Short mmCIF file of C-alpha atoms in Angstrom, two decimals:
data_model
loop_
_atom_site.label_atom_id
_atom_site.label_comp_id
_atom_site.label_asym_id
_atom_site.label_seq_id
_atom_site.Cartn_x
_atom_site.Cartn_y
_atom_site.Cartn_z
CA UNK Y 923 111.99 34.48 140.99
CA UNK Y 924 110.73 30.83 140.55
CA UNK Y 925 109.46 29.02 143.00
CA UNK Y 926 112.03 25.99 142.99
CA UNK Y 927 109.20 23.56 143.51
CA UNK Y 928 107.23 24.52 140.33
CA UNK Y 929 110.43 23.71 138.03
CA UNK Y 930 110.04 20.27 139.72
CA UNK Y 931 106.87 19.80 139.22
CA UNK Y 932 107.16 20.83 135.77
CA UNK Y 933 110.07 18.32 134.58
CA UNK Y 934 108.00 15.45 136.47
CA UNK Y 935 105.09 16.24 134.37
CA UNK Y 936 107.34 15.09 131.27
CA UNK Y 937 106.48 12.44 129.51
CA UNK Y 938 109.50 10.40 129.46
CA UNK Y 939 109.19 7.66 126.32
CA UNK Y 940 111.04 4.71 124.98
CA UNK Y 941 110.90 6.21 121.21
CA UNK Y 942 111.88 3.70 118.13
CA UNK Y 943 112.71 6.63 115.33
CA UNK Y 944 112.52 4.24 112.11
CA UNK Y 945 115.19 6.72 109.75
CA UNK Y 946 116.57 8.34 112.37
CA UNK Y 947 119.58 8.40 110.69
CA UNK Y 948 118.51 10.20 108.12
CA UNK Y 949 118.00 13.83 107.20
CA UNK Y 950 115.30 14.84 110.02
CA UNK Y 951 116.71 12.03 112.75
CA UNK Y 952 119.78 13.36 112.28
CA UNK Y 953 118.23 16.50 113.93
CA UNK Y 954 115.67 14.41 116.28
CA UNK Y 955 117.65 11.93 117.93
CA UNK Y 956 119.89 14.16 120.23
CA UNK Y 957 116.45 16.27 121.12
CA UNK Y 958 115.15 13.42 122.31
CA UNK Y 959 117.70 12.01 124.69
CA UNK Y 960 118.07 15.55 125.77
CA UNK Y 961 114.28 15.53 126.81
CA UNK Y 962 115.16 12.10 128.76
CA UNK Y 963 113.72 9.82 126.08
CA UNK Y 964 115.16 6.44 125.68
CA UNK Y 965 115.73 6.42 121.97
CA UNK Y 966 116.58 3.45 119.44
CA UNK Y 967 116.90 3.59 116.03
CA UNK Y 968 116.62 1.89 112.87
CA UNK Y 969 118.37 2.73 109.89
CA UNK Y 970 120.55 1.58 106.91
CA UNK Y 971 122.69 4.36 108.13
CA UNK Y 972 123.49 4.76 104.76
CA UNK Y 973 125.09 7.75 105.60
CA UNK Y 974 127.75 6.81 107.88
CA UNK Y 975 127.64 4.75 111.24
CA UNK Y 976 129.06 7.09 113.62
CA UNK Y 977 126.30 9.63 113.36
CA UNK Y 978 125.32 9.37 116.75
CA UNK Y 979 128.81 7.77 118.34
CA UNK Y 980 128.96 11.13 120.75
CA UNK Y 981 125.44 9.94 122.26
CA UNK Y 982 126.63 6.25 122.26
CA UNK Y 983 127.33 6.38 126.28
CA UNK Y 984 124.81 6.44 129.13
CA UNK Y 985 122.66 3.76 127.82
CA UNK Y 986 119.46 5.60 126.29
CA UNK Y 987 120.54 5.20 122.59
CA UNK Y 988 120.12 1.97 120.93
CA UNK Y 989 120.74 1.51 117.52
CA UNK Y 990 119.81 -1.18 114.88
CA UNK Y 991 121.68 -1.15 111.71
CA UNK Y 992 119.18 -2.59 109.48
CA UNK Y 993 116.37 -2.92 106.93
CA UNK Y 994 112.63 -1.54 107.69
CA UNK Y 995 111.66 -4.57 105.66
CA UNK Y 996 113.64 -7.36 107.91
CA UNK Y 997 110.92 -8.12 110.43
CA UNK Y 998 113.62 -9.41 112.82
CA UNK Y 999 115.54 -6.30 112.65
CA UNK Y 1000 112.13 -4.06 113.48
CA UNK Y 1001 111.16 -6.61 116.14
CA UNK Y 1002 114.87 -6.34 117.62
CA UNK Y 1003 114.61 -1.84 117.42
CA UNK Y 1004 111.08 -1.84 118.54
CA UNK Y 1005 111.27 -4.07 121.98
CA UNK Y 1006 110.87 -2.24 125.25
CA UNK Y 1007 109.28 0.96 122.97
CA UNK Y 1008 106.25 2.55 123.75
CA UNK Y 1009 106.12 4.94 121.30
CA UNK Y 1010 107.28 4.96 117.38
CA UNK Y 1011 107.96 7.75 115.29
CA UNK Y 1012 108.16 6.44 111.82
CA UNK Y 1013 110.28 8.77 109.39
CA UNK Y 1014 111.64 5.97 107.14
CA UNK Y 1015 111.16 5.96 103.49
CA UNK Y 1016 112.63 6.36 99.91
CA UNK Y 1017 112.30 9.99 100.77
CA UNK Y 1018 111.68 11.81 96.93
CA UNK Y 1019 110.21 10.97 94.13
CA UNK Y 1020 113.53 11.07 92.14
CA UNK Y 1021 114.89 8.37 94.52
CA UNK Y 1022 111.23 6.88 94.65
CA UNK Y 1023 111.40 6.46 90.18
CA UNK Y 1024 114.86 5.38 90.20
CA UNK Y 1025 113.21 1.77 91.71
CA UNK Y 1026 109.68 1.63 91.93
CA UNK Y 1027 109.50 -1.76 93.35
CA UNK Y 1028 111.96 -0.96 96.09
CA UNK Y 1029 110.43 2.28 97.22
CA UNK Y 1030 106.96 0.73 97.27
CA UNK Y 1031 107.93 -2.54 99.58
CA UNK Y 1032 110.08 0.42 101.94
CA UNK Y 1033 107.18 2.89 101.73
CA UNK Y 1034 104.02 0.84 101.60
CA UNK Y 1035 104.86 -3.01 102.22
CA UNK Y 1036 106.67 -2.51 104.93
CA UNK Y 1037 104.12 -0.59 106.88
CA UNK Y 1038 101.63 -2.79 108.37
CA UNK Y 1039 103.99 -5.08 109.46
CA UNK Y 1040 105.95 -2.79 111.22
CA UNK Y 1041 102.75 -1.34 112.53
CA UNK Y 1042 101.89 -5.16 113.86
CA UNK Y 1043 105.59 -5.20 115.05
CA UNK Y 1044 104.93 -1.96 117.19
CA UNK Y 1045 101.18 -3.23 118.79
CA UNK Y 1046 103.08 -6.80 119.47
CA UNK Y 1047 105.76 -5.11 121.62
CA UNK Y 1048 103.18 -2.53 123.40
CA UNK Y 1049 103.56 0.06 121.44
CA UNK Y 1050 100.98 2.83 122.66
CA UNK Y 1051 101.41 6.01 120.30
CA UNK Y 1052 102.39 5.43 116.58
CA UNK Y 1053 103.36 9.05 114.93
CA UNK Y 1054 103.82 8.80 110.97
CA UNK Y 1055 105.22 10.94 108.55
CA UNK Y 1056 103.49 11.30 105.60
CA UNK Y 1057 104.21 14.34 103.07
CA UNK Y 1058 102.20 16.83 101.99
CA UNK Y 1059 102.73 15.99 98.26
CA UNK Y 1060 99.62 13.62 99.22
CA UNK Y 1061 97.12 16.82 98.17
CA UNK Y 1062 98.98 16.92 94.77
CA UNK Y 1063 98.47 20.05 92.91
CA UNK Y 1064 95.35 21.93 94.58
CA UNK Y 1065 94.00 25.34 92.95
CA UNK Y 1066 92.79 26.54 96.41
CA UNK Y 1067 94.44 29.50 98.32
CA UNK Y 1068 94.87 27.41 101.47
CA UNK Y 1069 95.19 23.22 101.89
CA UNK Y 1070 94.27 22.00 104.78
CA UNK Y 1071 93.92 19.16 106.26
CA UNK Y 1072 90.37 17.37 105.09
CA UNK Y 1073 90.44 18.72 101.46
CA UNK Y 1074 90.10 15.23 99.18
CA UNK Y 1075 94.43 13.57 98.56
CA UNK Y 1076 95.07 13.41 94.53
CA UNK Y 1077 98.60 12.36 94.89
CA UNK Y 1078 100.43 12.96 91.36
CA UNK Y 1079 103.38 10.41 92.15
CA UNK Y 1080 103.98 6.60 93.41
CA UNK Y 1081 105.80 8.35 96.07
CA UNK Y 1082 103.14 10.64 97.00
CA UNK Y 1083 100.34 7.66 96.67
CA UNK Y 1084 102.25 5.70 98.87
CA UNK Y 1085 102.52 8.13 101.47
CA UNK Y 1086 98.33 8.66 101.62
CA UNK Y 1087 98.03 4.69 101.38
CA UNK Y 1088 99.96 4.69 104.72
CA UNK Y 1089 97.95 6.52 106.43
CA UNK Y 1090 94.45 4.57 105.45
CA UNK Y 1091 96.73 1.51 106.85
CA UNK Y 1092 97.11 3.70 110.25
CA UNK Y 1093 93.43 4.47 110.32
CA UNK Y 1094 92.81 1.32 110.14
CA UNK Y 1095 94.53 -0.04 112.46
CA UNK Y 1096 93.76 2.53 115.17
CA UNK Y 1097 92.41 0.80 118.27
CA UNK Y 1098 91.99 1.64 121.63
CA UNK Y 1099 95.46 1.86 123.31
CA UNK Y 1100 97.20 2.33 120.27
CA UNK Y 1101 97.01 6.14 119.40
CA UNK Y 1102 97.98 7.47 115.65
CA UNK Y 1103 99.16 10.60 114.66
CA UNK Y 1104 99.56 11.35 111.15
CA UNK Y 1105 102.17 14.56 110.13
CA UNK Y 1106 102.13 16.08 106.63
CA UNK Y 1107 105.37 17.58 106.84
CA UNK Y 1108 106.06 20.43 104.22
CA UNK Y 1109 109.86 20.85 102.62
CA UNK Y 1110 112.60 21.06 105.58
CA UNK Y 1111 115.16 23.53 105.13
CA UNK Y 1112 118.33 23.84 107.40
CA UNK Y 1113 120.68 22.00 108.71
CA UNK Y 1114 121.63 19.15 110.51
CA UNK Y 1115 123.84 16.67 110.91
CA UNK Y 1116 123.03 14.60 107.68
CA UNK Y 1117 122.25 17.05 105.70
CA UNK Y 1118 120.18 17.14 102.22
CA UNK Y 1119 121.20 19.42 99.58
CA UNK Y 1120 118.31 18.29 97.18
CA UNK Y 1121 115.57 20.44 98.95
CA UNK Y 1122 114.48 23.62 97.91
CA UNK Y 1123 115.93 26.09 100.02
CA UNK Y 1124 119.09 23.58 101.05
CA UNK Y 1125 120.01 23.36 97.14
CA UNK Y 1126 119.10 27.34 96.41
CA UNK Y 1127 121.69 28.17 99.40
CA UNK Y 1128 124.40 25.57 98.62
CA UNK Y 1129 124.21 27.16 94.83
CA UNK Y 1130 124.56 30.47 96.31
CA UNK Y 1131 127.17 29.49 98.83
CA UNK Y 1132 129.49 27.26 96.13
CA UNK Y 1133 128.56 28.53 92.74
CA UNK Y 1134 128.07 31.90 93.34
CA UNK Y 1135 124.58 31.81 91.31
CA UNK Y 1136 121.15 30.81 91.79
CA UNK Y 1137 118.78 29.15 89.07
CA UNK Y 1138 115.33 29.01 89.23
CA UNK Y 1139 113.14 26.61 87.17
CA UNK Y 1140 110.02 28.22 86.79
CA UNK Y 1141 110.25 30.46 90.04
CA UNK Y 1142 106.10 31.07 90.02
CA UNK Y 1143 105.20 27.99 92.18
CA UNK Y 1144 104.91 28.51 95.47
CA UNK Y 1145 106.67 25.86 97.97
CA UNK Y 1146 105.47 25.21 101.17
CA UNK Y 1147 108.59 25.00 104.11
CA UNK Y 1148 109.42 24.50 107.54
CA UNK Y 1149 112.87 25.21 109.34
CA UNK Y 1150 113.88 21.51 110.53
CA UNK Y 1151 114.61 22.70 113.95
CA UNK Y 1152 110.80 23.15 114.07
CA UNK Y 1153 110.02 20.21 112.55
CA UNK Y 1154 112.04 18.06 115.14
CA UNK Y 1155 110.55 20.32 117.76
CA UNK Y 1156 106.55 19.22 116.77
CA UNK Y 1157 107.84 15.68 117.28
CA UNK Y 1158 108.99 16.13 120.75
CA UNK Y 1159 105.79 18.39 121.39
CA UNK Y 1160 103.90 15.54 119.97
CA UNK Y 1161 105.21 13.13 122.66
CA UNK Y 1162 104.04 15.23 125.57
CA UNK Y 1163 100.13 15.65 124.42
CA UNK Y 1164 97.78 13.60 126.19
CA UNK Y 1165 96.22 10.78 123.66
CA UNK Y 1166 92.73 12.29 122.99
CA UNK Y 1167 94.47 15.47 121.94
CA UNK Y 1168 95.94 13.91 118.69
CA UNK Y 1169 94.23 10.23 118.54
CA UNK Y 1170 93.67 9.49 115.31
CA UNK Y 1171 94.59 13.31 114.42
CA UNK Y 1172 96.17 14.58 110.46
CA UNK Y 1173 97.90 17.79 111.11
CA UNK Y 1174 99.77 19.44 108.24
CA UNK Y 1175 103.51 20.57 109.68
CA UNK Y 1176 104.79 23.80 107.73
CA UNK Y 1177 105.15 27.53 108.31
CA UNK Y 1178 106.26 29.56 104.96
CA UNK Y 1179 104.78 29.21 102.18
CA UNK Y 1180 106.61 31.37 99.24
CA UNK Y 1181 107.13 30.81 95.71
CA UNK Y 1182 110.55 29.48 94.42
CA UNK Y 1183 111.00 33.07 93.16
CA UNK Y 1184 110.98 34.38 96.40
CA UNK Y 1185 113.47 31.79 98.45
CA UNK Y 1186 115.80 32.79 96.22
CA UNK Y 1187 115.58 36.47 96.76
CA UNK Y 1188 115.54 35.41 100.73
CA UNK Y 1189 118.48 32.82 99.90
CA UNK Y 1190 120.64 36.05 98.82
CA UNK Y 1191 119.03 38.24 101.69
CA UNK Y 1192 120.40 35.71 104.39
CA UNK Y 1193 123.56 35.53 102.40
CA UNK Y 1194 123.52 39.44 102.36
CA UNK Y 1195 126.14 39.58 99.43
CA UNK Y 1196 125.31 39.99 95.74
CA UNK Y 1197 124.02 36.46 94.14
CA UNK Y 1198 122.94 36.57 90.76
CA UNK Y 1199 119.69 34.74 90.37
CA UNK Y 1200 118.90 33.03 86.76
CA UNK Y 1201 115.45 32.10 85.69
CA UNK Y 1202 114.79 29.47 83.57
CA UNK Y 1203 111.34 27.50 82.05
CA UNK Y 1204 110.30 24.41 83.70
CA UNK Y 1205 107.55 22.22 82.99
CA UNK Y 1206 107.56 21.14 86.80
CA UNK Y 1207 104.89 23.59 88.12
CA UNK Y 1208 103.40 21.49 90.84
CA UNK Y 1209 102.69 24.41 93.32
CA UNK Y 1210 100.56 24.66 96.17
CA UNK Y 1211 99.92 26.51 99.61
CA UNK Y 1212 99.62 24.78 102.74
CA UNK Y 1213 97.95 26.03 106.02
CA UNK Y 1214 98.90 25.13 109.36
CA UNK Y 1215 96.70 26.50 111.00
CA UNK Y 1216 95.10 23.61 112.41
CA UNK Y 1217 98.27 22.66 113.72
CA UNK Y 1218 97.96 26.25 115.80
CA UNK Y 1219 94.72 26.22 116.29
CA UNK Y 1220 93.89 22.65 117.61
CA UNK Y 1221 97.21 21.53 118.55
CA UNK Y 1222 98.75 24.49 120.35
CA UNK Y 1223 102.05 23.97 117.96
CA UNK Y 1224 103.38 27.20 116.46
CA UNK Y 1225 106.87 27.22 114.10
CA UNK Y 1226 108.66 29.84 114.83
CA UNK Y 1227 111.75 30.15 112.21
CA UNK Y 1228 111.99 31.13 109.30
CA UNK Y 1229 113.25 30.43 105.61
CA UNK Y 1230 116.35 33.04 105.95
CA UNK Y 1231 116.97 31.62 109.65
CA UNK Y 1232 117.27 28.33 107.83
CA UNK Y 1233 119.63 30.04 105.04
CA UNK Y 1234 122.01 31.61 107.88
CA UNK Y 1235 122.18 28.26 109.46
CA UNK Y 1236 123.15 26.51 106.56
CA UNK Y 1237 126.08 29.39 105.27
CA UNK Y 1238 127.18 28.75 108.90
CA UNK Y 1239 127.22 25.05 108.65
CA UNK Y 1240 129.32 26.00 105.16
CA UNK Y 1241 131.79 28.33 106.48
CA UNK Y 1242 133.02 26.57 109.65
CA UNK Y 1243 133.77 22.86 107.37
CA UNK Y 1244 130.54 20.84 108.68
CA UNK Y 1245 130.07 20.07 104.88
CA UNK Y 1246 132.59 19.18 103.03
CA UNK Y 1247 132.53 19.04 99.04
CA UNK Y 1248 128.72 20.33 98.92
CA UNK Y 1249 128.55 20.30 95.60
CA UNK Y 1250 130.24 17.01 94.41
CA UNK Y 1251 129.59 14.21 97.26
CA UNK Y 1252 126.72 11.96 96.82
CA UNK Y 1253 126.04 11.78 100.74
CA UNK Y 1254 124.00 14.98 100.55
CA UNK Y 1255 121.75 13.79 97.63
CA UNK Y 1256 119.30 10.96 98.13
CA UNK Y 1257 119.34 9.85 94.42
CA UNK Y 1258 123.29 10.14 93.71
CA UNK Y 1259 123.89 8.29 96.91
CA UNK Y 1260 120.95 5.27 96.04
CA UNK Y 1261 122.36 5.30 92.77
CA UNK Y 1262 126.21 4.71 94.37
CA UNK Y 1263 125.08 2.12 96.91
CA UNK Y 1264 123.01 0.55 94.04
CA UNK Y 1265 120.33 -0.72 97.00
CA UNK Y 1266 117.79 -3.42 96.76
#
């Protein structure tokens, strides 16, 4: 029986932010953004919103959504999302290296250029916690049984390069007041709202799901992933630790780490019918195995689903008609859709 006075206490300890997600229309933000105003955060966004407008139009009432329908790179459209924020959470970027190649110069003044600026953006409207995705593809292709967190970066990609550049940029412009928090996410899986199909476990399900096979390229490298509900959940955990817990901090964010051999054996396992799985060469071996444990150990963060919960999700998502034409539109794949909207 709880004592009603405790529960109080408890939701006053909240932090309650106003949180600019740059992205948050996108893939993860998707997810984020209704988590947030559910925790009592005063959210705006900025996005292209590529993806459609009306993402969010349920949330548009009651005043704690704002969103700016613009360019990371357009310093009056970051000034605009960022005023009255006190916190930034900055998922925005030409998110693959597929979509990265198909326009280097693009992806570099999204992923790197527009960086600092934003960052000056952020400390100019009092900004006071600045938490930045970077990837884990900034270790590259590491022999060891276990990457963590303060093993040397050798990113293979412009992407990937870009990603560990942006965080130097944070480092150096931590300053009193102004607390960084750099995430290395692994690959999400799962879905959400704007959903992804050109991720691991997404595209081994959809195949499943809509083609009634599964091919592997390669199959031996090992991937590692985390379920996006968790993901969305160590950004709202994020916001409620005090500053000196994760000033300054690099905390790799995944859970599973399996080979591409295995998803697919746990793609058919959530499915629970009969998929046949093909096999085929690839010269794309990057593989590597991340450990969060530092994120467990340090931070107090634990994921907690897994790679078939993220496979049942998605068949769900499939069955009831949240995703229409999964195999043919160009909304669920970065590079198709960049390609369609030809962007600059």
């Amino acid at each position: 029986h709880h004592n009603p006075f405790e529960v109080m206490e408890n939701s006053m300890a909240k932090k309650k932010w106003n949180v600019l997600v740059t992205g948050g229309a996108g893939y993860v933000g998707s997810a984020l953004i209704p988590k947030l105003l559910a925790d009592g955060h005063v959210v705006s966004v900025l996005d292209l919103y590529m993806y459609g407008e009306d993402l969010f139009k349920e949330y548009r009432q009651g005043g704690q959504l704002k969103e700016v329908i613009g360019d990371l790179r357009d310093q009056e459209a970051v000034a605009k999302a960022v005023e009255g924020c006190d916190a930034v959470i900055h998922l925005a970027c030409i998110s693959n290296d597929p979509s990265y190649d198909l326009d280097p110069e693009l992806g570099k003044s999204i992923n790197y250029d527009a960086f600092r600026p934003l960052i000056h953006a952020s400390k100019a409207a009092g900004v006071k916690r600045f938490i930045y995705a970077s990837s884990s593809s900034v270790y590259g292709i590491k022999e060891d049984e276990n990457v963590t967190e303060d093993m040397a970066l050798e990113p293979l990609t412009d992407y990937s390069k870009y990603k560990m550049l942006c965080e130097e940029v944070l480092a150096e412009e931590r300053e009193p007041g102004f607390v960084t928090c750099t995430i290395r996410p692994s690959t999400v899986c799962g879905y959400a709202p704007r959903l992804r199909l050109d991720l691991t476990v997404n595209i081994l399900t959809n195949h499943a799901l809509n083609k009634g096979k599964i091919t592997v390229f390669g199959g031996e490298q090992k991937r590692p992933n985390i379920h996006i509900d968790d993901m969305v959940d160590l950004y709202l955990f994020l916001l409620q630790c005090d500053d000196e817990k994760i000033d300054g901090a690099t905390y790799n964010a995944g859970y599973e780490n399996f080979k591409v051999s295995e998803i697919a054996e746990m793609v058919r396992e959530g499915l629970s019918k009969d998929i046949e799985i093909e096999t085929v060469p690839t010269d794309d071996n990057r593989s590597y195995h991340v450990s969060s444990e530092k994120m467990r150990s340090e931070l107090g963060f634990t994921a907690t689903r897994t790679v078939v919960d993220a496979v049942r999700d998605l068949a769900e998502a499939f069955s009831d008609g949240r995703v229409p034409d999964p195999l043919d539109d160009p909304k669920y794949f970065n590079i198709k859709l960049m390609q369609e909207k030809s962007m600059k």
